[in-house]
mmCIF file of C-alpha atoms in Angstrom:
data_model
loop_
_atom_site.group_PDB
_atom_site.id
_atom_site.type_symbol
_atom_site.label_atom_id
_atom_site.label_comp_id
_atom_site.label_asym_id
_atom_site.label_seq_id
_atom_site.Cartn_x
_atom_site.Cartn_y
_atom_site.Cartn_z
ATOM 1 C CA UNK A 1 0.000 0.000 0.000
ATOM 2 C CA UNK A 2 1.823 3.179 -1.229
ATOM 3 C CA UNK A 3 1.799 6.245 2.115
ATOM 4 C CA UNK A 4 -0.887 8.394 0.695
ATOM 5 C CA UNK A 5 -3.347 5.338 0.450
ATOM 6 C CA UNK A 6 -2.575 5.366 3.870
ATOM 7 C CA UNK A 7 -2.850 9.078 4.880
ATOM 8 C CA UNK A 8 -6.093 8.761 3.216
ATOM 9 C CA UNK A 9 -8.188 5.980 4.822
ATOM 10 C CA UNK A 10 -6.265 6.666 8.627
ATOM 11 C CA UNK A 11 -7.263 9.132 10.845
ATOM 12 C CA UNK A 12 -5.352 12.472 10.977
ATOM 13 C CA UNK A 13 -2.909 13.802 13.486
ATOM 14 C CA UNK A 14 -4.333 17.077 13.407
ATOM 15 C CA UNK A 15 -7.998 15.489 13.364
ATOM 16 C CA UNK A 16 -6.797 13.448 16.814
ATOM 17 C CA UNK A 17 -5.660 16.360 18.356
ATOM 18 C CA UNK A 18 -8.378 19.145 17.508
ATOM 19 C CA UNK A 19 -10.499 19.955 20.034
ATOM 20 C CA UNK A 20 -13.716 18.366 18.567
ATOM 21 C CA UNK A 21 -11.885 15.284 19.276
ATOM 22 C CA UNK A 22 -11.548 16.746 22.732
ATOM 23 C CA UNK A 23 -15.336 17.219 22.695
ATOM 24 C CA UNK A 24 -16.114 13.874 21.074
ATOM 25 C CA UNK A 25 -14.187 12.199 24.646
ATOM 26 C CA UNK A 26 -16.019 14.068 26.752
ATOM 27 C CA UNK A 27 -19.696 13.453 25.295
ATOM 28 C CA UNK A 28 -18.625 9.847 25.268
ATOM 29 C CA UNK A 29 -17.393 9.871 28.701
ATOM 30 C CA UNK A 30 -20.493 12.005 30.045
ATOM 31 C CA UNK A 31 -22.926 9.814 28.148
ATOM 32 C CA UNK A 32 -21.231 6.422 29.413
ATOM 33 C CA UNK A 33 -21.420 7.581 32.911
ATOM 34 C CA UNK A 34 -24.587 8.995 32.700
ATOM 35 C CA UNK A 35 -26.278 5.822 30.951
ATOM 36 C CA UNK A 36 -24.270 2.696 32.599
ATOM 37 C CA UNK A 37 -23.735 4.473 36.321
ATOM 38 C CA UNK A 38 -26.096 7.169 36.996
ATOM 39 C CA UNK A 39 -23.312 10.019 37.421
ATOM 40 C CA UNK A 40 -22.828 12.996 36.153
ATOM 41 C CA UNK A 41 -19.549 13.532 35.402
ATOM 42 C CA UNK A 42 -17.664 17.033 33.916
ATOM 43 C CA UNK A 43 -13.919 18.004 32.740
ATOM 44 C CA UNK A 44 -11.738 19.578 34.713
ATOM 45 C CA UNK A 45 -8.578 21.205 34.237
ATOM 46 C CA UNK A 46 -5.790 18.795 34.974
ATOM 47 C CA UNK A 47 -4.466 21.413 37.577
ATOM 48 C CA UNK A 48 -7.573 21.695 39.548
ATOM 49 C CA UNK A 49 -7.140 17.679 40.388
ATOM 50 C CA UNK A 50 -5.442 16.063 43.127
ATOM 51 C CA UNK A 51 -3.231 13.225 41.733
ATOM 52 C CA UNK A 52 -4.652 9.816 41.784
ATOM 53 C CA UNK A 53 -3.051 7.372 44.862
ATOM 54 C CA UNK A 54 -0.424 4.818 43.973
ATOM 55 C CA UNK A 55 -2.832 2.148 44.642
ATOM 56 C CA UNK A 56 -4.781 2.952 41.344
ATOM 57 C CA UNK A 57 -6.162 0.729 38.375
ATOM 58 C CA UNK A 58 -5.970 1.395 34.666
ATOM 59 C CA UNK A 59 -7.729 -0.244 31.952
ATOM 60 C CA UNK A 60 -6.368 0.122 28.370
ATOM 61 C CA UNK A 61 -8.223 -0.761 25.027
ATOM 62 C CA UNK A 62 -6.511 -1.339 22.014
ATOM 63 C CA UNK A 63 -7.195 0.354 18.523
ATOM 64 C CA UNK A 64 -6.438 -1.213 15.254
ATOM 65 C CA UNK A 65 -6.985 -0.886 11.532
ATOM 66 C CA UNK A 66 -7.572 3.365 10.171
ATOM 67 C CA UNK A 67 -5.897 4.259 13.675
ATOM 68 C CA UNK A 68 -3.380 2.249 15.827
ATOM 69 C CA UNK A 69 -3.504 3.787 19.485
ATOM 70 C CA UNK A 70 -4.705 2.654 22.965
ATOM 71 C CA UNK A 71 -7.498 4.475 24.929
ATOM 72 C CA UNK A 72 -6.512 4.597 29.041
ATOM 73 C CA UNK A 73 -8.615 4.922 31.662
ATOM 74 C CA UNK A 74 -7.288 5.651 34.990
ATOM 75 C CA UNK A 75 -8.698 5.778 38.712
ATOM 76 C CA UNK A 76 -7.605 5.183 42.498
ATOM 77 C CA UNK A 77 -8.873 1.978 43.525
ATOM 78 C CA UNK A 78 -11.334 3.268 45.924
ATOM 79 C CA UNK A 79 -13.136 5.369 42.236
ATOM 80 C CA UNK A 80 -13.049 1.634 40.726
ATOM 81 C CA UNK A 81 -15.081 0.414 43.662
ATOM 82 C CA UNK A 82 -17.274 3.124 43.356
ATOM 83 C CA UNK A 83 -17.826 2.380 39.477
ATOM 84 C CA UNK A 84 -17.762 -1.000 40.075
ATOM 85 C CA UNK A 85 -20.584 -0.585 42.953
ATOM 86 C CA UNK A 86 -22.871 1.877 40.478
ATOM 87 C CA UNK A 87 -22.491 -0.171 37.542
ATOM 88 C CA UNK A 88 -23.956 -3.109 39.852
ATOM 89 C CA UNK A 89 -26.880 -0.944 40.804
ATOM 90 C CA UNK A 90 -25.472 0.166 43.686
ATOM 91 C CA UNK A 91 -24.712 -3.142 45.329
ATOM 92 C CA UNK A 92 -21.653 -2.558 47.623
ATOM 93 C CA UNK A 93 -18.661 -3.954 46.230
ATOM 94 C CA UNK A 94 -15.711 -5.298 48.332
ATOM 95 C CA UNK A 95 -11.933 -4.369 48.140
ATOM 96 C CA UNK A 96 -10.306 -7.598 45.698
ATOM 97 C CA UNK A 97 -13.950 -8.451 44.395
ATOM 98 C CA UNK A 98 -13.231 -9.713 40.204
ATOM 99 C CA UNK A 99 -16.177 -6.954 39.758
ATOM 100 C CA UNK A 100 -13.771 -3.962 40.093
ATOM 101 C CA UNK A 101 -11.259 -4.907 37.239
ATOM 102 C CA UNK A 102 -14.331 -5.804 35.429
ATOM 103 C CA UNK A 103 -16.189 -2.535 35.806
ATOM 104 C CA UNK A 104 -13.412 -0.474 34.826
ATOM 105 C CA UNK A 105 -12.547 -3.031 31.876
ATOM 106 C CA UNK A 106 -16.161 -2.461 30.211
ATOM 107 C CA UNK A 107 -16.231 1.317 31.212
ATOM 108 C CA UNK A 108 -12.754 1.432 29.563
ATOM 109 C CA UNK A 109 -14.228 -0.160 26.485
ATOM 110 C CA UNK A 110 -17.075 1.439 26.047
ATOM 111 C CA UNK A 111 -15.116 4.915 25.958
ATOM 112 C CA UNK A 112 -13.072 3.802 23.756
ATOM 113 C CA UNK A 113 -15.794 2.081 21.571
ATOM 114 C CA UNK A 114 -18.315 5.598 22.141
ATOM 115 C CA UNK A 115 -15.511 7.774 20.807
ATOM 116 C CA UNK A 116 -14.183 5.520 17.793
ATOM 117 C CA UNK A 117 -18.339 5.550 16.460
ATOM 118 C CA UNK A 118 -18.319 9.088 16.904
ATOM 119 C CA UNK A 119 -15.667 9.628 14.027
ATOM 120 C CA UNK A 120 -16.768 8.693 11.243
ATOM 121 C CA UNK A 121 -13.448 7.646 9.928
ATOM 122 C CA UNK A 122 -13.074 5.481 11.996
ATOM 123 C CA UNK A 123 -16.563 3.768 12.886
ATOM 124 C CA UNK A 124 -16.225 1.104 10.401
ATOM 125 C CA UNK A 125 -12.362 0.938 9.590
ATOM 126 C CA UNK A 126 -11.021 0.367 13.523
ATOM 127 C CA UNK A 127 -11.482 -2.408 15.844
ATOM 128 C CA UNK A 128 -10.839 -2.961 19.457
ATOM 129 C CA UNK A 129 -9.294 -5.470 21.833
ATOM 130 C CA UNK A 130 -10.699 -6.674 24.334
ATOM 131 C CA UNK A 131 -9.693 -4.436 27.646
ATOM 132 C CA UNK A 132 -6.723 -5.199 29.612
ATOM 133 C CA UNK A 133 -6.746 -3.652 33.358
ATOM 134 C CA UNK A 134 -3.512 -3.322 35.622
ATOM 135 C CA UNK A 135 -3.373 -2.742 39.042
ATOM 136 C CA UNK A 136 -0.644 -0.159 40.756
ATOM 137 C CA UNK A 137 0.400 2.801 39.226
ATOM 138 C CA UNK A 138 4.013 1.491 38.020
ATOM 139 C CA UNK A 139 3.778 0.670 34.704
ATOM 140 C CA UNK A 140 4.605 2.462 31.001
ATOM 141 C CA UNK A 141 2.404 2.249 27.906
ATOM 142 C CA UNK A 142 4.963 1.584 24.546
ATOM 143 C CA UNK A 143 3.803 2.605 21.149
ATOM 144 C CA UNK A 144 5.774 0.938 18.656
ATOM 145 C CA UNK A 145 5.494 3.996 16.377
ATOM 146 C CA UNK A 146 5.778 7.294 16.942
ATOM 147 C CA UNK A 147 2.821 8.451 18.949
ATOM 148 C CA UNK A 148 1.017 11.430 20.004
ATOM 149 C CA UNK A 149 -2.001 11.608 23.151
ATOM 150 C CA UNK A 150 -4.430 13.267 24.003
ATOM 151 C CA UNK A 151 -5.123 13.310 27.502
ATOM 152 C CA UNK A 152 -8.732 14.452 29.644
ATOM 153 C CA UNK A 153 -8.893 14.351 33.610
ATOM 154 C CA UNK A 154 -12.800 14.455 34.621
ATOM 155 C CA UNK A 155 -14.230 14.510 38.457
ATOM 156 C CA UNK A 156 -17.101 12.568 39.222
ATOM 157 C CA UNK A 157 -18.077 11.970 42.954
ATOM 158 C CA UNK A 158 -15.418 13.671 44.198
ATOM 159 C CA UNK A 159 -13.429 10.990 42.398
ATOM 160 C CA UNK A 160 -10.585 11.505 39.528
ATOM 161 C CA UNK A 161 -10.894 9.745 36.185
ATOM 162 C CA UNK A 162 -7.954 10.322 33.555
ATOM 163 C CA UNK A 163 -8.309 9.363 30.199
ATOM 164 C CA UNK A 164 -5.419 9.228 27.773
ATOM 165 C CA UNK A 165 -5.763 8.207 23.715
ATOM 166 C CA UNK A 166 -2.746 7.344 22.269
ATOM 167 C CA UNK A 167 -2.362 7.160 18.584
ATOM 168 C CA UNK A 168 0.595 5.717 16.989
ATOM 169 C CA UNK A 169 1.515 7.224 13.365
ATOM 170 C CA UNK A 170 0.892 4.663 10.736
ATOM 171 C CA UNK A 171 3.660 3.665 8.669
ATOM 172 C CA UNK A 172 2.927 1.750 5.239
ATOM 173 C CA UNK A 173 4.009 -1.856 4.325
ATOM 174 C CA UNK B 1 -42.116 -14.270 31.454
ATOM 175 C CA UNK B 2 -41.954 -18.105 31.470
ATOM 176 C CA UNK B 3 -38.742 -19.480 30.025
ATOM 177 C CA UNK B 4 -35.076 -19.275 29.612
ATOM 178 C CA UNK B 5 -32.625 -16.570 28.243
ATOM 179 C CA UNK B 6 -29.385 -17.041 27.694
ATOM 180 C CA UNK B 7 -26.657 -14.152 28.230
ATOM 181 C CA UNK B 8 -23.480 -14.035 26.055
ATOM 182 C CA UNK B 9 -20.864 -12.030 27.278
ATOM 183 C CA UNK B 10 -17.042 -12.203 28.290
ATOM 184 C CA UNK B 11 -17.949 -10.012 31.112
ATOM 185 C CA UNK B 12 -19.749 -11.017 33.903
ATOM 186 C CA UNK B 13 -20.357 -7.043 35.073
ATOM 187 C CA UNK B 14 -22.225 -6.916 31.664
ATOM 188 C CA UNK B 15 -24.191 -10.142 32.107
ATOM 189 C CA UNK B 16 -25.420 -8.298 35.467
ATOM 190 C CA UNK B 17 -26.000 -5.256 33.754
ATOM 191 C CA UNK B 18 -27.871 -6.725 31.095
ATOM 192 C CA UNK B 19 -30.317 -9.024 33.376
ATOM 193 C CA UNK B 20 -30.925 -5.959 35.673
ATOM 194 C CA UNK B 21 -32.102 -3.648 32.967
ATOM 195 C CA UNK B 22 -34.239 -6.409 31.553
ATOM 196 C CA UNK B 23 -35.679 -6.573 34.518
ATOM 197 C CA UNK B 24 -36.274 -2.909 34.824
ATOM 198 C CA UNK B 25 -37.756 -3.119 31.754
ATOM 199 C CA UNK B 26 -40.209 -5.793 32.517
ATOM 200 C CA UNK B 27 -38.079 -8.269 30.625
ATOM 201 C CA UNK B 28 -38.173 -11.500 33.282
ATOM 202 C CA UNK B 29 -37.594 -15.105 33.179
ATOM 203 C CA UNK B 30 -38.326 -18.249 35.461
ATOM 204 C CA UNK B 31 -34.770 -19.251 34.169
ATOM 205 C CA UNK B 32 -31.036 -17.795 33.628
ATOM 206 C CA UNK B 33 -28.687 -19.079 31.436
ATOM 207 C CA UNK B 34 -24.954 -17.377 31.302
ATOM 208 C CA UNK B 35 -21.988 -17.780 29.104
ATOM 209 C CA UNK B 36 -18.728 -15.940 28.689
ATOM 210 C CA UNK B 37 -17.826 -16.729 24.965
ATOM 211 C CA UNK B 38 -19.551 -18.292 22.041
ATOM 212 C CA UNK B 39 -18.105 -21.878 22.895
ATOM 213 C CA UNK B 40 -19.881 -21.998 26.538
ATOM 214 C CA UNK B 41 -22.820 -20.633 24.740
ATOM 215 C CA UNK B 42 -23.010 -23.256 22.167
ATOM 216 C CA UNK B 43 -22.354 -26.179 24.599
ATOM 217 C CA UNK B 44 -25.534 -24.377 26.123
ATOM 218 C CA UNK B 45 -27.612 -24.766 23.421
ATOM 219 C CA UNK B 46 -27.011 -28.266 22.286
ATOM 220 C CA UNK B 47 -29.142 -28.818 25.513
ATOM 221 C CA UNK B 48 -31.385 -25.876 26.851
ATOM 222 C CA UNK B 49 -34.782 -24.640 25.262
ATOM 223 C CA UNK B 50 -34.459 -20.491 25.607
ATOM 224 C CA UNK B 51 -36.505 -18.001 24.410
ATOM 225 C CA UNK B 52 -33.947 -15.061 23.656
ATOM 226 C CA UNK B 53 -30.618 -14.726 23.737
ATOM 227 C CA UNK B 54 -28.655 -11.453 24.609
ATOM 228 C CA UNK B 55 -25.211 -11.656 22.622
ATOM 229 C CA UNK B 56 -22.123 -9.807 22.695
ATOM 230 C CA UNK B 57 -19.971 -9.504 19.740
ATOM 231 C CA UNK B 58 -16.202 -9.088 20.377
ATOM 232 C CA UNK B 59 -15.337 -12.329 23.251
ATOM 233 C CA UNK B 60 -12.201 -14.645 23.117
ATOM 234 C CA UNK B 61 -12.403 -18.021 21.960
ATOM 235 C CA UNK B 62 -15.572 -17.844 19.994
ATOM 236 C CA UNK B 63 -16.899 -14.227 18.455
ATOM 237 C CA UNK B 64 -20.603 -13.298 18.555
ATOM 238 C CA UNK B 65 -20.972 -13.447 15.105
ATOM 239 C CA UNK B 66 -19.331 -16.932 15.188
ATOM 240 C CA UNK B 67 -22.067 -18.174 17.933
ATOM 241 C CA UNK B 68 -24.474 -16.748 15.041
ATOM 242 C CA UNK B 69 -23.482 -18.671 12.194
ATOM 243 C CA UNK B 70 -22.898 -22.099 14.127
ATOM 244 C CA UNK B 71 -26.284 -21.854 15.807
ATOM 245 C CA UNK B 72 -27.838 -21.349 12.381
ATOM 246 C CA UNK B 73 -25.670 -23.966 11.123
ATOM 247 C CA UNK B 74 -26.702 -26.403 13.904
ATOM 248 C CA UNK B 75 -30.298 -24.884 13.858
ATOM 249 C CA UNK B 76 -30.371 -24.408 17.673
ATOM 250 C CA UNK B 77 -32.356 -22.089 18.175
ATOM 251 C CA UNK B 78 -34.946 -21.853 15.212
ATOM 252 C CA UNK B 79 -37.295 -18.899 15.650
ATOM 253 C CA UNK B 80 -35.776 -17.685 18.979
ATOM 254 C CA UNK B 81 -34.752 -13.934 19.105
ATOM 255 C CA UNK B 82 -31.007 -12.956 19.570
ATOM 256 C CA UNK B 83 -30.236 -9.428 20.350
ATOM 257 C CA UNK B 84 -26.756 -8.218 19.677
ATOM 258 C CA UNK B 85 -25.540 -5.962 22.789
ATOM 259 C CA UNK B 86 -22.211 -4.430 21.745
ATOM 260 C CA UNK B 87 -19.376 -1.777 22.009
ATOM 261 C CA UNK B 88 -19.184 -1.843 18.128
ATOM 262 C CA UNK B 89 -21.789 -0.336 16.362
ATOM 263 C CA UNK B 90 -20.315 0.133 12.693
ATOM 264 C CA UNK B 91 -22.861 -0.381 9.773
ATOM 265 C CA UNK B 92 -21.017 -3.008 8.241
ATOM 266 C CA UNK B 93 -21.116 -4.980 11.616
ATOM 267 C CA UNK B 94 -24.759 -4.687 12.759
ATOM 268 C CA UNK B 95 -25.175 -6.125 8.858
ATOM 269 C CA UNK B 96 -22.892 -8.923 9.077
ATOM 270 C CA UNK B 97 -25.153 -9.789 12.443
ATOM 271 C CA UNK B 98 -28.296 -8.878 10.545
ATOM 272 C CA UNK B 99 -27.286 -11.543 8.352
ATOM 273 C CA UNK B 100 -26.118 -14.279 10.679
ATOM 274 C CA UNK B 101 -29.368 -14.507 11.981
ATOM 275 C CA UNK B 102 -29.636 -11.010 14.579
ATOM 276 C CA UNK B 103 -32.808 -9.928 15.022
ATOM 277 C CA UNK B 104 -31.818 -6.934 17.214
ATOM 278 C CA UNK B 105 -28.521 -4.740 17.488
ATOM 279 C CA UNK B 106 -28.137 -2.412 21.008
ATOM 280 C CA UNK B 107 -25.490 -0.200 21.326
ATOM 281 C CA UNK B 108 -23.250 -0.288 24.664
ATOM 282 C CA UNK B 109 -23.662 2.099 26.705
ATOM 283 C CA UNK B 110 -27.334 1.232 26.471
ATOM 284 C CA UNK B 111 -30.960 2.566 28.836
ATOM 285 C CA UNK B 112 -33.800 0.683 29.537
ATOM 286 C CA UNK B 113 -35.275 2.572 26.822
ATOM 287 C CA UNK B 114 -32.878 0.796 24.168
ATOM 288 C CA UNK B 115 -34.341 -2.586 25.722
ATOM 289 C CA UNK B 116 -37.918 -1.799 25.834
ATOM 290 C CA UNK B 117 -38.069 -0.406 21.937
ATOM 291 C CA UNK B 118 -35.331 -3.343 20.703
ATOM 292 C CA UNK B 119 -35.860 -6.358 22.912
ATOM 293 C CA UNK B 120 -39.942 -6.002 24.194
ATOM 294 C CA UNK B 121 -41.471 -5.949 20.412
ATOM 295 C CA UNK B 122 -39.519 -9.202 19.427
ATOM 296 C CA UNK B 123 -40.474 -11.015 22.097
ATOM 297 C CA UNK B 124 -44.575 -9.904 21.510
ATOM 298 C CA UNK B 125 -44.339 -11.178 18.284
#
């Protein structure tokens, strides 16, 4: 495939980083929240946030296909429980219960799922993998290509939720 | 309700989810069936009755639209709605279900709405 077959059916850098991409993630993280846990959740600037506790868990998504990237969620553990426990209906959910990696796992992928179907480049073209979550904060994502992110911190329930989209640059073969 | 659904999904958050919104939505049955990939869900089959079955699409070891095409294939479940309940929502892929015998497509995140106007009229007819 010759590189401007490529530039033409994958998503652009400047399309990723515009701010109605910026406004796509935060519909789809409003309307997830709103619809799957009954919270309203908002932006915030990332100053105005106090940083999430090294006991933490982070879901990540894959993207393949028009755009190669990874959609991150990130929380303290206590916010997972409290996901976990509103996704449930608000059944109380204990500390190492399977539902908390779960919750965040589904809420991770349905982000990442709401944002890829709101551009339409990539509704059709990109798939996902199934979520992977990881507990602790110690860990680094790798691209394999050179990458760019865009990165949203939101506060819902007094709680912290950053979400980072990577997206690697896509070379042709 | 009287009967049996069956619940395909790799995550068991979503199985809850999607039982307790049926439920909301009037949607009940005597009986509960759960799998967490296509293969459990087949093994299922081959020797439950149900009356509807709630499918995800993108699970390890066997895809929803895998389950689809080998339950057609081994005609399990002749006549019996499946609703696909998914993250991806591309045209091309609520087709390719369409085709593999869906009879409903709901979009994660979904309301009790999206269950009442996609699940309720298939199971009145």
């Amino acid at each position: 495939m010759s590189q401007s077959m490529v530039a033409e059916k994958s998503y652009g850098a400047q399309e990723f980083l515009s701010s109605q991409s910026q406004e796509r993630a935060d519909e789809t993280v409003a309307e997830v929240f709103n619809m799957m846990l009954g919270h309203q959740i908002g932006p915030v600037s990332e100053l105005d946030t106090t940083p999430c506790e090294a006991n933490e868990r982070t879901a990540i998504v894959g993207f393949s296909g028009s755009m190669r990237g990874t959609c991150e969620i990130r929380m303290s553990t206590l916010a997972a429980r409290a996901v976990a426990s509103a996704m449930l209906g608000g059944t109380p959910v204990e500390d190492g219960d399977d539902s908390i990696d779960d919750a965040i796992g589904e809420l991770c992928n349905m982000i990442a799922g709401g944002w890829k179907n709101r551009v339409p480049t990539l509704t059709s073209d990109c798939t996902l993998s199934p979520p992977t979550v990881i507990s602790g904060g110690d860990y680094k994502v790798h691209m394999r290509q050179p990458s760019m992110k865009m990165a949203r911190v939101y506060r819902f329930d007094g709680n912290t939720l950053h979400l980072t989209l990577h997206r690697e640059d896509l070379v042709a073969s | 309700m009287t009967g049996t659904i069956l619940v395909v999904d790799d995550s068991a958050m979503m199985r809850k989810i999607v039982l307790r919104t049926l439920k909301t939505a009037g949607v009940e049955f005597d009986t509960v069936l759960e799998a967490g990939d296509g293969l459990e869900a087949l093994t299922l089959l081959r020797v439950n009755t149900v009356q509807l079955i709630m499918c995800d699409i993108n699970m390890p070891n066997m895809s929803g639209i895998e389950l689809l095409l080998k339950i057609k294939e081994e005609k399990l479940a002749a006549g019996v709605p499946i609703v696909m309940v998914t993250t991806e929502g591309s045209e091309p892929q609520v087709r390719q279900a369409i085709l593999a015998g869906a009879r409903g497509y709901i979009r994660k995140p979904f309301t009790v709405e999206h269950i009442e106007n996609n699940v309720k009229p298939l199971l009145a007819a």
